[in-house]
XYZ file of C-alpha atoms in Angstrom:
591
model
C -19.645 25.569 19.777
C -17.393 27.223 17.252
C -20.174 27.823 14.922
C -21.989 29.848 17.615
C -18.366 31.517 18.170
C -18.167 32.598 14.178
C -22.070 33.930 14.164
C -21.309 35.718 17.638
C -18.218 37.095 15.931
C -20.366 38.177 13.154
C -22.825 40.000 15.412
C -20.288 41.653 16.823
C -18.587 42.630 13.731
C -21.986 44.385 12.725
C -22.621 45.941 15.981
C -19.269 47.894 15.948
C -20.396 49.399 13.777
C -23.871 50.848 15.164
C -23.008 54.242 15.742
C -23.371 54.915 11.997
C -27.422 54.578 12.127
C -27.736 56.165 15.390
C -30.011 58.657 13.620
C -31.605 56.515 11.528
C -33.622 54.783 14.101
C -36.650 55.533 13.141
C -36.254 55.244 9.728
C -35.209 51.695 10.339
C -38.702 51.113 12.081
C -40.519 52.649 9.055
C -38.476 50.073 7.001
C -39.294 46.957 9.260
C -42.403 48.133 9.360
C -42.611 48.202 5.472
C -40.763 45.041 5.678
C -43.594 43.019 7.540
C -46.092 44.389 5.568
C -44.741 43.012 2.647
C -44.352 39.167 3.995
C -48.211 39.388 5.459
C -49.063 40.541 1.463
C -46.850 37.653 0.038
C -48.721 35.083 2.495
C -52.240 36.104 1.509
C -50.867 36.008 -2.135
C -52.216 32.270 -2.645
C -55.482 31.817 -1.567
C -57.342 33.834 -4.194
C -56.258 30.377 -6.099
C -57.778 28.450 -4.240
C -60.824 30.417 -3.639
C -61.269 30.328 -7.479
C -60.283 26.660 -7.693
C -62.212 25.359 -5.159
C -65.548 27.021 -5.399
C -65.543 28.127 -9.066
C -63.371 25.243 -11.260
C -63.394 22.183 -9.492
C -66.446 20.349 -10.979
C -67.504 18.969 -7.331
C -68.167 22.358 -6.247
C -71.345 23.106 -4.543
C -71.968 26.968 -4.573
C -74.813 28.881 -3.691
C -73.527 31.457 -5.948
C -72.424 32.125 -9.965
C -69.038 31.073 -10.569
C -68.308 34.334 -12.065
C -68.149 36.015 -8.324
C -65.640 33.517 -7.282
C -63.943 34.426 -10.295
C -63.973 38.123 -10.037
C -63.721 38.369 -6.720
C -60.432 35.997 -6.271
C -59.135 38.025 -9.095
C -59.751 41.188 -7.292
C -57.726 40.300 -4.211
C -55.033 39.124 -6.289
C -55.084 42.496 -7.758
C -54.948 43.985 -4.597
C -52.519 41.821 -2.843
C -49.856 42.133 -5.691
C -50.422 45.850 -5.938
C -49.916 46.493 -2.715
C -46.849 44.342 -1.717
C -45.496 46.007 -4.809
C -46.256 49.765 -3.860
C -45.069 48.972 -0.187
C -41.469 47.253 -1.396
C -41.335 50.065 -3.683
C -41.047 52.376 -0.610
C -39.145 50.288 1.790
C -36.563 49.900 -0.905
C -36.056 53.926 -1.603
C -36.096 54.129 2.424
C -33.789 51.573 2.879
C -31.324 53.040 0.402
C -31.126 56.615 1.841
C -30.482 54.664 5.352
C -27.738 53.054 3.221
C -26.219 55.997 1.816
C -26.305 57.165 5.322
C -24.151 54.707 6.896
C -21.504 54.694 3.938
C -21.352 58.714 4.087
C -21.236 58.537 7.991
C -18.822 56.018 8.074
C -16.262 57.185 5.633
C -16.018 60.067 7.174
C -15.899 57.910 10.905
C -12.670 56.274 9.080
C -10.672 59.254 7.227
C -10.959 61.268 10.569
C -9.378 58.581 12.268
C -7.025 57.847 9.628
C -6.079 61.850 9.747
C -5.220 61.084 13.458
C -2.698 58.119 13.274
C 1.219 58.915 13.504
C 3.379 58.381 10.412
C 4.443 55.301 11.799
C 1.385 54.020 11.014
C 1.416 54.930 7.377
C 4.726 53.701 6.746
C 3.360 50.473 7.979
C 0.289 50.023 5.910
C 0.043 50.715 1.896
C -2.176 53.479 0.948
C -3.262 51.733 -2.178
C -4.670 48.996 0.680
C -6.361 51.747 3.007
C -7.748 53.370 0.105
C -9.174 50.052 -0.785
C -10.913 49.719 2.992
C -11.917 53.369 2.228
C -13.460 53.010 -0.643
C -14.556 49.571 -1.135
C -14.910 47.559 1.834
C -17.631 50.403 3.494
C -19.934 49.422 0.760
C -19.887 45.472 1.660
C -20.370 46.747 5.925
C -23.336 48.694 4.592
C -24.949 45.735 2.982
C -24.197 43.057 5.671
C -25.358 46.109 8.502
C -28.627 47.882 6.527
C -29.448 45.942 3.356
C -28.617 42.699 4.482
C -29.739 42.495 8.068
C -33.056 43.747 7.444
C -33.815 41.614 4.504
C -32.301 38.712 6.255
C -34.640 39.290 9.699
C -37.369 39.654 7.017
C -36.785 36.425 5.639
C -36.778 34.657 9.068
C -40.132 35.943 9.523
C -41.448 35.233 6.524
C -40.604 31.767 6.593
C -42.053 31.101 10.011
C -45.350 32.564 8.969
C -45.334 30.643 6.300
C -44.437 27.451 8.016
C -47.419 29.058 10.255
C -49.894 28.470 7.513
C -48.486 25.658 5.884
C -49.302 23.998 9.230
C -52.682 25.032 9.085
C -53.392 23.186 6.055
C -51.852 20.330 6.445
C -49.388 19.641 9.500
C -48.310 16.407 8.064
C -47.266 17.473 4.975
C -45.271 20.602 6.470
C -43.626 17.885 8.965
C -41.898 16.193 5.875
C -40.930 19.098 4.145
C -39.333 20.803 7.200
C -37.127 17.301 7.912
C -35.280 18.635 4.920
C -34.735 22.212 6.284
C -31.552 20.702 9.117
C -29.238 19.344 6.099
C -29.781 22.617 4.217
C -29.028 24.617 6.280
C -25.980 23.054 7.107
C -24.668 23.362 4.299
C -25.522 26.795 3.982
C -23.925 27.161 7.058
C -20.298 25.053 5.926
C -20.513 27.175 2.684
C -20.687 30.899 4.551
C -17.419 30.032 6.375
C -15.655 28.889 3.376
C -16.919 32.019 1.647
C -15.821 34.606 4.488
C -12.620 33.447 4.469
C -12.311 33.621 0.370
C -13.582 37.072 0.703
C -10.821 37.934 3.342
C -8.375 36.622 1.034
C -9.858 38.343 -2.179
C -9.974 41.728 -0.148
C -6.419 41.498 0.388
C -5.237 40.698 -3.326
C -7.333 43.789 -4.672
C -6.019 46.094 -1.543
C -2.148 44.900 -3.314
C -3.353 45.494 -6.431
C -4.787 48.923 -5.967
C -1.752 49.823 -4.027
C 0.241 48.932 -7.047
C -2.068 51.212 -9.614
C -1.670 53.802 -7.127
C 2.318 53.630 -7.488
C 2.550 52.850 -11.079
C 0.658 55.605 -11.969
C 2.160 58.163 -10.224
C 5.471 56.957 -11.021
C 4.841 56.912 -14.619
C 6.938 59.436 -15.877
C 10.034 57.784 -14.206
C 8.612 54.224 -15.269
C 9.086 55.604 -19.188
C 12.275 57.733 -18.338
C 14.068 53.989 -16.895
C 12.219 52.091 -19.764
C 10.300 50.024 -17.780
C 6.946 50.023 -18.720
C 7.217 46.351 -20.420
C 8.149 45.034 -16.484
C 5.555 47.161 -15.037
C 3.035 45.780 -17.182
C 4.433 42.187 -16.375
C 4.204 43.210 -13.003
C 0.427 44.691 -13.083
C -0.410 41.671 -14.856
C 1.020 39.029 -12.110
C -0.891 41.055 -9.668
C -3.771 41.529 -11.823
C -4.426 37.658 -12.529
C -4.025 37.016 -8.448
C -6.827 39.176 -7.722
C -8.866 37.562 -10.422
C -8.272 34.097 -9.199
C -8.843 35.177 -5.646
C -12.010 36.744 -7.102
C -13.158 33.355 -8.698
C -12.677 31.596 -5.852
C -15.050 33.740 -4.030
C -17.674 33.507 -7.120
C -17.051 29.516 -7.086
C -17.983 29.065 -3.483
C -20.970 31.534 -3.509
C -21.883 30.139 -6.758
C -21.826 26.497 -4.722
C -23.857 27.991 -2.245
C -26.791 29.027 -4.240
C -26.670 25.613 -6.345
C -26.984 23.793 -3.015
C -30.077 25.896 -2.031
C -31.526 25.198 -5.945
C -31.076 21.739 -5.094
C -32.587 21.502 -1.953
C -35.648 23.946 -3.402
C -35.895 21.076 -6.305
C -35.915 18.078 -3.950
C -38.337 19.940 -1.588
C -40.878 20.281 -4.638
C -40.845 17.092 -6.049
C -41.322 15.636 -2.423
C -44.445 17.908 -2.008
C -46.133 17.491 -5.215
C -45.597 13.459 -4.516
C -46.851 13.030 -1.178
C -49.273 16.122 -0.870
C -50.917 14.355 -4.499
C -51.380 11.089 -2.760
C -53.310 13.255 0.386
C -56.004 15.179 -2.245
C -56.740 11.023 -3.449
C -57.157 10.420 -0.195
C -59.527 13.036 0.482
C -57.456 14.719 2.989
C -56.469 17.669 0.779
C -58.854 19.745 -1.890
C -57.053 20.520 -4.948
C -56.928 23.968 -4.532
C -55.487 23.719 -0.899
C -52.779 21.486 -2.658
C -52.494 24.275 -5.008
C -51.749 26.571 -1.989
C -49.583 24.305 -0.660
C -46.875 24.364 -3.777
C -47.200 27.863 -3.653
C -46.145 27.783 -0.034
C -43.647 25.758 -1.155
C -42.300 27.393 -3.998
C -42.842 30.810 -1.919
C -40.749 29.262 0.988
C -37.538 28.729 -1.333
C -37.475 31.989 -2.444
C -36.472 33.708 1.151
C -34.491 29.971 1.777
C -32.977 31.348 -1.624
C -32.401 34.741 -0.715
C -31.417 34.102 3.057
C -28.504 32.032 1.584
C -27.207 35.208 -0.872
C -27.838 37.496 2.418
C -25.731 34.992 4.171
C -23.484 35.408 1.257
C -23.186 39.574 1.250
C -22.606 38.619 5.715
C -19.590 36.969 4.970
C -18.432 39.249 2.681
C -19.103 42.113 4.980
C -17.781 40.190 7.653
C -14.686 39.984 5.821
C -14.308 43.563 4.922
C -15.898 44.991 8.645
C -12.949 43.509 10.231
C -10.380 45.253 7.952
C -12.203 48.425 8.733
C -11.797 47.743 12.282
C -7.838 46.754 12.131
C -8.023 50.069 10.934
C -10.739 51.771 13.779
C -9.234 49.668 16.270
C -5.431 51.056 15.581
C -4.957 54.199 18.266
C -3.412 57.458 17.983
C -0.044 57.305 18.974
C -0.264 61.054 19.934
C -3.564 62.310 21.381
C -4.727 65.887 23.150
C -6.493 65.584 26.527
C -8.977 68.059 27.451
C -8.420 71.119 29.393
C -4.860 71.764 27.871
C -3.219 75.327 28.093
C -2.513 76.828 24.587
C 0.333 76.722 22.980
C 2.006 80.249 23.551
C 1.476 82.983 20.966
C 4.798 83.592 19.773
C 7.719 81.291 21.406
C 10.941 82.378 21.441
C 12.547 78.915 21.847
C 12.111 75.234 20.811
C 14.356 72.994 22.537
C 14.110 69.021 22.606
C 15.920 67.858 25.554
C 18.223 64.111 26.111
C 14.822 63.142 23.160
C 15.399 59.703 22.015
C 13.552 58.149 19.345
C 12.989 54.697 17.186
C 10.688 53.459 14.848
C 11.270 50.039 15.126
C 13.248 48.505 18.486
C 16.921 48.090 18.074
C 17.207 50.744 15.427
C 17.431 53.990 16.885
C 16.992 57.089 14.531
C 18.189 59.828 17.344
C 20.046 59.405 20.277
C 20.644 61.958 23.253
C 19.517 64.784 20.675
C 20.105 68.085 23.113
C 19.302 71.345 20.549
C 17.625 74.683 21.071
C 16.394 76.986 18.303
C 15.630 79.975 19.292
C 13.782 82.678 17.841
C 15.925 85.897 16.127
C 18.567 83.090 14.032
C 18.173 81.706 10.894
C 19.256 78.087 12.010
C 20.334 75.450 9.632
C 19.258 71.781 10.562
C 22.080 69.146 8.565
C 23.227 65.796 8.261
C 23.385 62.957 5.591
C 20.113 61.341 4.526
C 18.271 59.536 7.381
C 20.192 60.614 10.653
C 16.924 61.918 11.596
C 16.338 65.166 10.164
C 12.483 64.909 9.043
C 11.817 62.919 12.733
C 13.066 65.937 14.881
C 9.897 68.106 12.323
C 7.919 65.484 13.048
C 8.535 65.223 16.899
C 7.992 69.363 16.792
C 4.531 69.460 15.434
C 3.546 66.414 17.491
C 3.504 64.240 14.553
C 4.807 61.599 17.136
C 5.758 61.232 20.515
C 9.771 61.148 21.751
C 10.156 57.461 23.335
C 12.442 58.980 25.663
C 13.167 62.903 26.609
C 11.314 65.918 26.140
C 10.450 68.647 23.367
C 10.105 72.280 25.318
C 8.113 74.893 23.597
C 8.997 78.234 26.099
C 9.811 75.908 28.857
C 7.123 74.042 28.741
C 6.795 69.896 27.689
C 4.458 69.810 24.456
C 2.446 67.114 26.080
C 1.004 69.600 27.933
C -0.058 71.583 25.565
C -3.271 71.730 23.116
C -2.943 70.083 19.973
C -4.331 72.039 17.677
C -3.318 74.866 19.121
C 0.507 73.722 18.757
C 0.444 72.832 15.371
C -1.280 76.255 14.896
C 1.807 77.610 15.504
C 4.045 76.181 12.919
C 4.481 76.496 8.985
C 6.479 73.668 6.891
C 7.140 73.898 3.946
C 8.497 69.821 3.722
C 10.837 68.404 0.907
C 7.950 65.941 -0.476
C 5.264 68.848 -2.056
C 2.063 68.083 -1.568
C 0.301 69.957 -4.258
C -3.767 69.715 -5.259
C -5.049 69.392 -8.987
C -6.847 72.371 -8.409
C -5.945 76.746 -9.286
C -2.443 77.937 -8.077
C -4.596 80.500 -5.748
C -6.468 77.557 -4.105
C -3.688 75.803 -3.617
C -1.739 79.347 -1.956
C -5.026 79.915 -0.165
C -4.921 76.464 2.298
C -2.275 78.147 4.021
C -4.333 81.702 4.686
C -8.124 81.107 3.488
C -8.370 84.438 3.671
C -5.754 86.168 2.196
C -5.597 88.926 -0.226
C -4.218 89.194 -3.831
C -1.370 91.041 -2.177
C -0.504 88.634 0.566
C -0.218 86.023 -2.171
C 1.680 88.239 -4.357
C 4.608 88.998 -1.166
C 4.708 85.417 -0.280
C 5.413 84.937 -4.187
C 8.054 87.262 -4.140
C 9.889 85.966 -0.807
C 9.623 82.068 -2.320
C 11.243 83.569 -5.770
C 7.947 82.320 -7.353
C 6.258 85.494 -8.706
C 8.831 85.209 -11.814
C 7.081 82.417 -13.289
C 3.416 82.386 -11.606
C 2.270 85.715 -12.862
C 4.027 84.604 -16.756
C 1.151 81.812 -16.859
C -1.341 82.581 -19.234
C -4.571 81.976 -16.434
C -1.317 83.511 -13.495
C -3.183 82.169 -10.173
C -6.175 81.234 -11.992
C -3.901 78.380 -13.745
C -5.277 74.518 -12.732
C -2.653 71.916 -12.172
C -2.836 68.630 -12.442
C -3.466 66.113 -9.717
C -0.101 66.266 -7.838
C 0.522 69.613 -9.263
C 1.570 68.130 -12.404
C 1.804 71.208 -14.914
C 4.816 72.383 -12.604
C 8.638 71.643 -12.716
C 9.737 70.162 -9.105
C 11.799 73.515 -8.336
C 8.568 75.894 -9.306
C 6.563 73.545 -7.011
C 8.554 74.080 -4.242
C 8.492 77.006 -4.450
C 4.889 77.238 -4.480
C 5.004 75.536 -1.291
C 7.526 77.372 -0.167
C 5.228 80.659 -0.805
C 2.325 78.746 1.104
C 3.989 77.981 3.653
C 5.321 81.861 4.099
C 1.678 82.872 3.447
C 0.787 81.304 6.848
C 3.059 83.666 8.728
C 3.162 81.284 12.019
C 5.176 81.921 14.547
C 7.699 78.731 14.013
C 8.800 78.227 10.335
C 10.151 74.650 9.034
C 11.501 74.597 5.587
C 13.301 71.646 3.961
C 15.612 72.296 1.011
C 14.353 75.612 -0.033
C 17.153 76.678 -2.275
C 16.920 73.088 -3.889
C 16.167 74.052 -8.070
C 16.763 78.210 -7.885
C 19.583 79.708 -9.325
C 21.929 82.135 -7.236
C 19.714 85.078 -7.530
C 16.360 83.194 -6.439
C 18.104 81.491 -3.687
C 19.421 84.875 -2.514
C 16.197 86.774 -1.929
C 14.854 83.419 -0.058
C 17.563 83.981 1.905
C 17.099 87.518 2.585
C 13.279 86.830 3.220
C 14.347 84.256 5.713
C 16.606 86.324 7.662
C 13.967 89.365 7.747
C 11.358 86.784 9.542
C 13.490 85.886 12.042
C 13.367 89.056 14.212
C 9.729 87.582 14.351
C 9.565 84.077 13.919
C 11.718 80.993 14.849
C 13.299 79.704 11.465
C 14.394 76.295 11.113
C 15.617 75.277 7.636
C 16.734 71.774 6.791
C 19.117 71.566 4.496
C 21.920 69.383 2.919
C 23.549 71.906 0.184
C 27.054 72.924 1.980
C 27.292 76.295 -0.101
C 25.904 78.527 2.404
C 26.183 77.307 5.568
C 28.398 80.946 6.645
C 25.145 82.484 6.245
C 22.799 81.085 8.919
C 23.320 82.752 12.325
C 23.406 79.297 13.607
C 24.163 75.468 12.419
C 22.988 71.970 14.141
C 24.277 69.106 13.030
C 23.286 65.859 13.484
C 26.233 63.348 12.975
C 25.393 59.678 12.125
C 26.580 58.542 15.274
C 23.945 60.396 17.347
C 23.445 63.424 19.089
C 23.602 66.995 17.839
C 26.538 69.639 17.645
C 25.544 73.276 17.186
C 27.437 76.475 16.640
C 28.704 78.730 14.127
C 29.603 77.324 10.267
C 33.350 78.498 11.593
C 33.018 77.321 14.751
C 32.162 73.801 13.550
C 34.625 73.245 11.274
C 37.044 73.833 13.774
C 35.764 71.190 16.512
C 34.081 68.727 14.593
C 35.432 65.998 12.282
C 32.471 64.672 11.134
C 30.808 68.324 9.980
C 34.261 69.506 8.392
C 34.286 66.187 6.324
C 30.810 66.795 5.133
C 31.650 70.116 4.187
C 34.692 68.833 2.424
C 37.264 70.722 4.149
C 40.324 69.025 5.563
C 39.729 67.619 9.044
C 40.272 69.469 12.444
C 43.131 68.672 14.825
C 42.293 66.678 17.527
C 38.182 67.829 17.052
């Protein structure tokens, strides 16, 4: 019973993932097609040996006719057999490998798209060393267990029993002993798979950590060398490195058990045959060309007994690896869109999140009873210390995740019940963590606006404080960066960003630290620019520098305690302890 439970759970495994080949249905007949011809090729294959044996060798031979034609002739049709299982494996294979690069292509993209959809909370759960590892290298062990291995594995099975078929037909006596070995090989074929899946599961694991780890260390590496540890990082890769490896040999040790168990049974199988099917051609029973056929029924059926074990193999590997992909598949959206939404509205004049609540793990609330409206016309300042919540209340805007209690009112209305992409349509953020590509600086400006002209770049240049050292690059927005926009200092990447996110000209702008690396006159004219898009656009900037707080219009502050106080800089430092202490001034009476 719980073997039939692990191969229906294998079955299953493969079939969630169907959808990948609906368009390839044909294709896969053409291939089985292919397939069978090749087995009905590979069992005609012997008996041009013992056509020549029997009528043109063997000195008891009574022929009517020159042993030349039985010669020629047999020769002939083992020209033509071997020719033409090779031309038609020749095209199966190419047709089998475009269905292949189908199903990796088709479901890559099947996984990013989903990955694009899951919250933040499910990010900050899961490495992305690991998912790139699912991305990237578990697809191509589901391809092989769903195309490569699952035809060639159903081809197998068939050409087995056809031999079997045959093998009967000469000789059903013979084929009765041989086939009271097949039960005891295949059980421990069968013993051997399961250890193997759950080797590979264990192996897929250690080179998800380890790939996580590269991932880090090498985009870390400048602060690695700056903190002189490069000597424990190494120490570090290496540990990591050497439990992938032995996870790796493991797998390779039971696989490589697998296929000496098969050899085995493939050596034991001959020697039986060649004893007892020499004893039936002394008896008369057998020719010695039909014996001849025989072996090579013999020696034919251990190859797919051969190869059905190494499919079995490639199974349990893509067993393995199918069911990461599906943690992954299987993991919903914590925020979805139903259809038949109203759009967000064009240009709201107010953003207000209402008694919102919000965790990420139970028992550790990040806000509490937050009641704030921004409204468009102010410049408002969002601060508070590190992690009161800050980045959540962006996230909770744009829909990035849901509140777990309360509401978030765009012009009234709860953005639940509005369109997705429509609401995130109307924001630009320009985050503390820059995201830039290895790609020009005008690429990079042009995500925001694809089709923007040289002078809309240039203005959102100039309102970032950017243009200063942009247009003094030798290549100016023809200049490459590096992956990560490496080739930039962190201030003149954010305020590339910065200028991106400008660029977009949506009706609700986010920034985070946007004064962080300028010096007074820089931070000035982002200022200014600021304050001139707020007749237009609802401003939001996060902040934690204290200098400049008199010059929002408005300031809400999120103590650590929870909730939210708003007002004036003035105002604030008046009635609130907490906000006068950050700012360093002495603490209100009785606030």
């Amino acid at each position: 019973m719980k073997r039939l439970q692990e191969l229906s759970k294998g079955l299953s495994t493969a079939k969630r993932f169907s959808t990948e080949l609906a368009g390839e249905l044909r294709g896969l007949a053409l291939v089985t097609t292919l397939a069978l011809t090749v087995v009905a090729f590979e069992l005609l294959r012997p008996w041009p040996i013992q056509w020549i044996f029997d009528n043109a060798l063997d000195p008891r031979a009574q022929t009517v006719r020159d042993p030349a034609f039985y010669i020629w002739t047999g020769a002939g049709a083992a020209l033509v057999f071997t020719a033409g299982r090779a031309l038609t494996e020749y095209v199966g294979t190419l047709r089998i490998t475009a269905i292949g690069h189908t199903f990796t292509r088709n479901l890559r993209l099947r996984i990013f798209a989903h990955l694009s959809e899951l919250s933040p909370r499910f990010h900050a759960r899961h490495k992305s060393g690991d998912l790139l590892m699912r991305l990237m290298g578990d697809v191509p062990m589901v391809r092989t267990m769903v195309v490569d291995s699952s035809v060639a594995l159903g081809t197998r099975v068939v050409q087995v029993v056809g031999t079997i078929a045959v093998m009967m037909l000469v000789d059903i006596q013979l084929t009765a002993i041989l086939l009271g070995l097949v039960p005891l090989a295949l059980l421990v074929v069968r013993i051997l798979s399961v250890r193997l899946t759950i080797a590979v599961r264990k192996q897929r694991r250690k080179e998800g950590e380890l790939a996580d780890f590269l991932h880090e260390a090498i985009a870390g590496n400048t602060l690695v060398q700056s903190l002189g540890g490069t000597s424990h990082t190494v120490r570090r890769f290496a540990r990591n490195n050497r439990r992938s490896a032995r996870a790796g040999l493991k797998t390779a040790r039971v696989a490589a058990r697998m296929s000496a168990s098969v050899e085995g049974f493939v050596a034991v199988a001959l020697a039986t045959t060649l004893a007892a099917g020499g004893m039936r051609v002394v008896d008369g029973v057998l020719t010695p060309g039909e014996l001849l056929v025989f072996l090579s029924y013999v020696r034919g059926l251990m190859k797919p007994v051969r190869s059905a074990s190494k499919q079995m193999a490639k199974i349990a590997r893509g067993t393995a690896c199918g069911e990461r992909i599906l943690e992954v598949l299987d993991e919903a959206p914590e925020v979805c869109s139903a259809d038949g939404l109203q759009p967000a509205p064009e240009r709201p004049r107010s953003l207000v999140f209402d008694h919102v609540h919000f965790a990420y793990e139970p028992e550790q609330p990040v806000l509490t009873d937050v009641n704030v409206e921004f409204e468009r016309g102010a410049v408002t300042a969002l601060l508070g210390k590190n992690g009161v919540g800050k980045s959540t209340l962006t996230s909770l805007a744009v829909r990035l995740l849901d509140p777990d209690a309360g509401r978030v009112l765009l012009d009234g209305r709860d953005l639940r019940e509005l369109d997705l992409d429509s609401l995130r349509a109307r924001f630009g953020l320009s985050m503390q963590n820059v995201v830039l590509f290895g790609e020009t600086l005008r690429e990079n400006l042009l995500l925001a606006r694809p089709h923007a002209s040289d002078d809309d770049l240039a203005a959102a240049l100039v309102d970032a404080g950017a243009d200063e050292f942009v247009f003094d690059l030798p290549d100016g927005l023809d200049t490459i960066l590096g992956a990560g926009g490496v080739g930039l200092s962190g201030g003149q990447a954010r305020r590339v960003s910065l200028a991106r996110t400008l660029l977009r000209d949506a009706p609700i702008l986010i920034v985070d630290e946007p004064f962080g690396g300028l010096d007074r006159r820089a931070a000035e004219r982002v200022m200014d620019a600021l304050q001139s898009r707020a007749a237009e656009q609802l401003v939001i900037v996060i902040t934690h520098e204290t200098r400049r707080l008199e010059l929002f219009d408005r300031i809400a502050f999120l103590p650590a305690r929870g909730g939210v106080r708003s007002g004036l800089h003035a105002e604030l430092l008046q009635s609130c302890d907490a906000y006068a202490a950050l700012c360093g001034k002495p603490l209100a009476v009785g606030g």
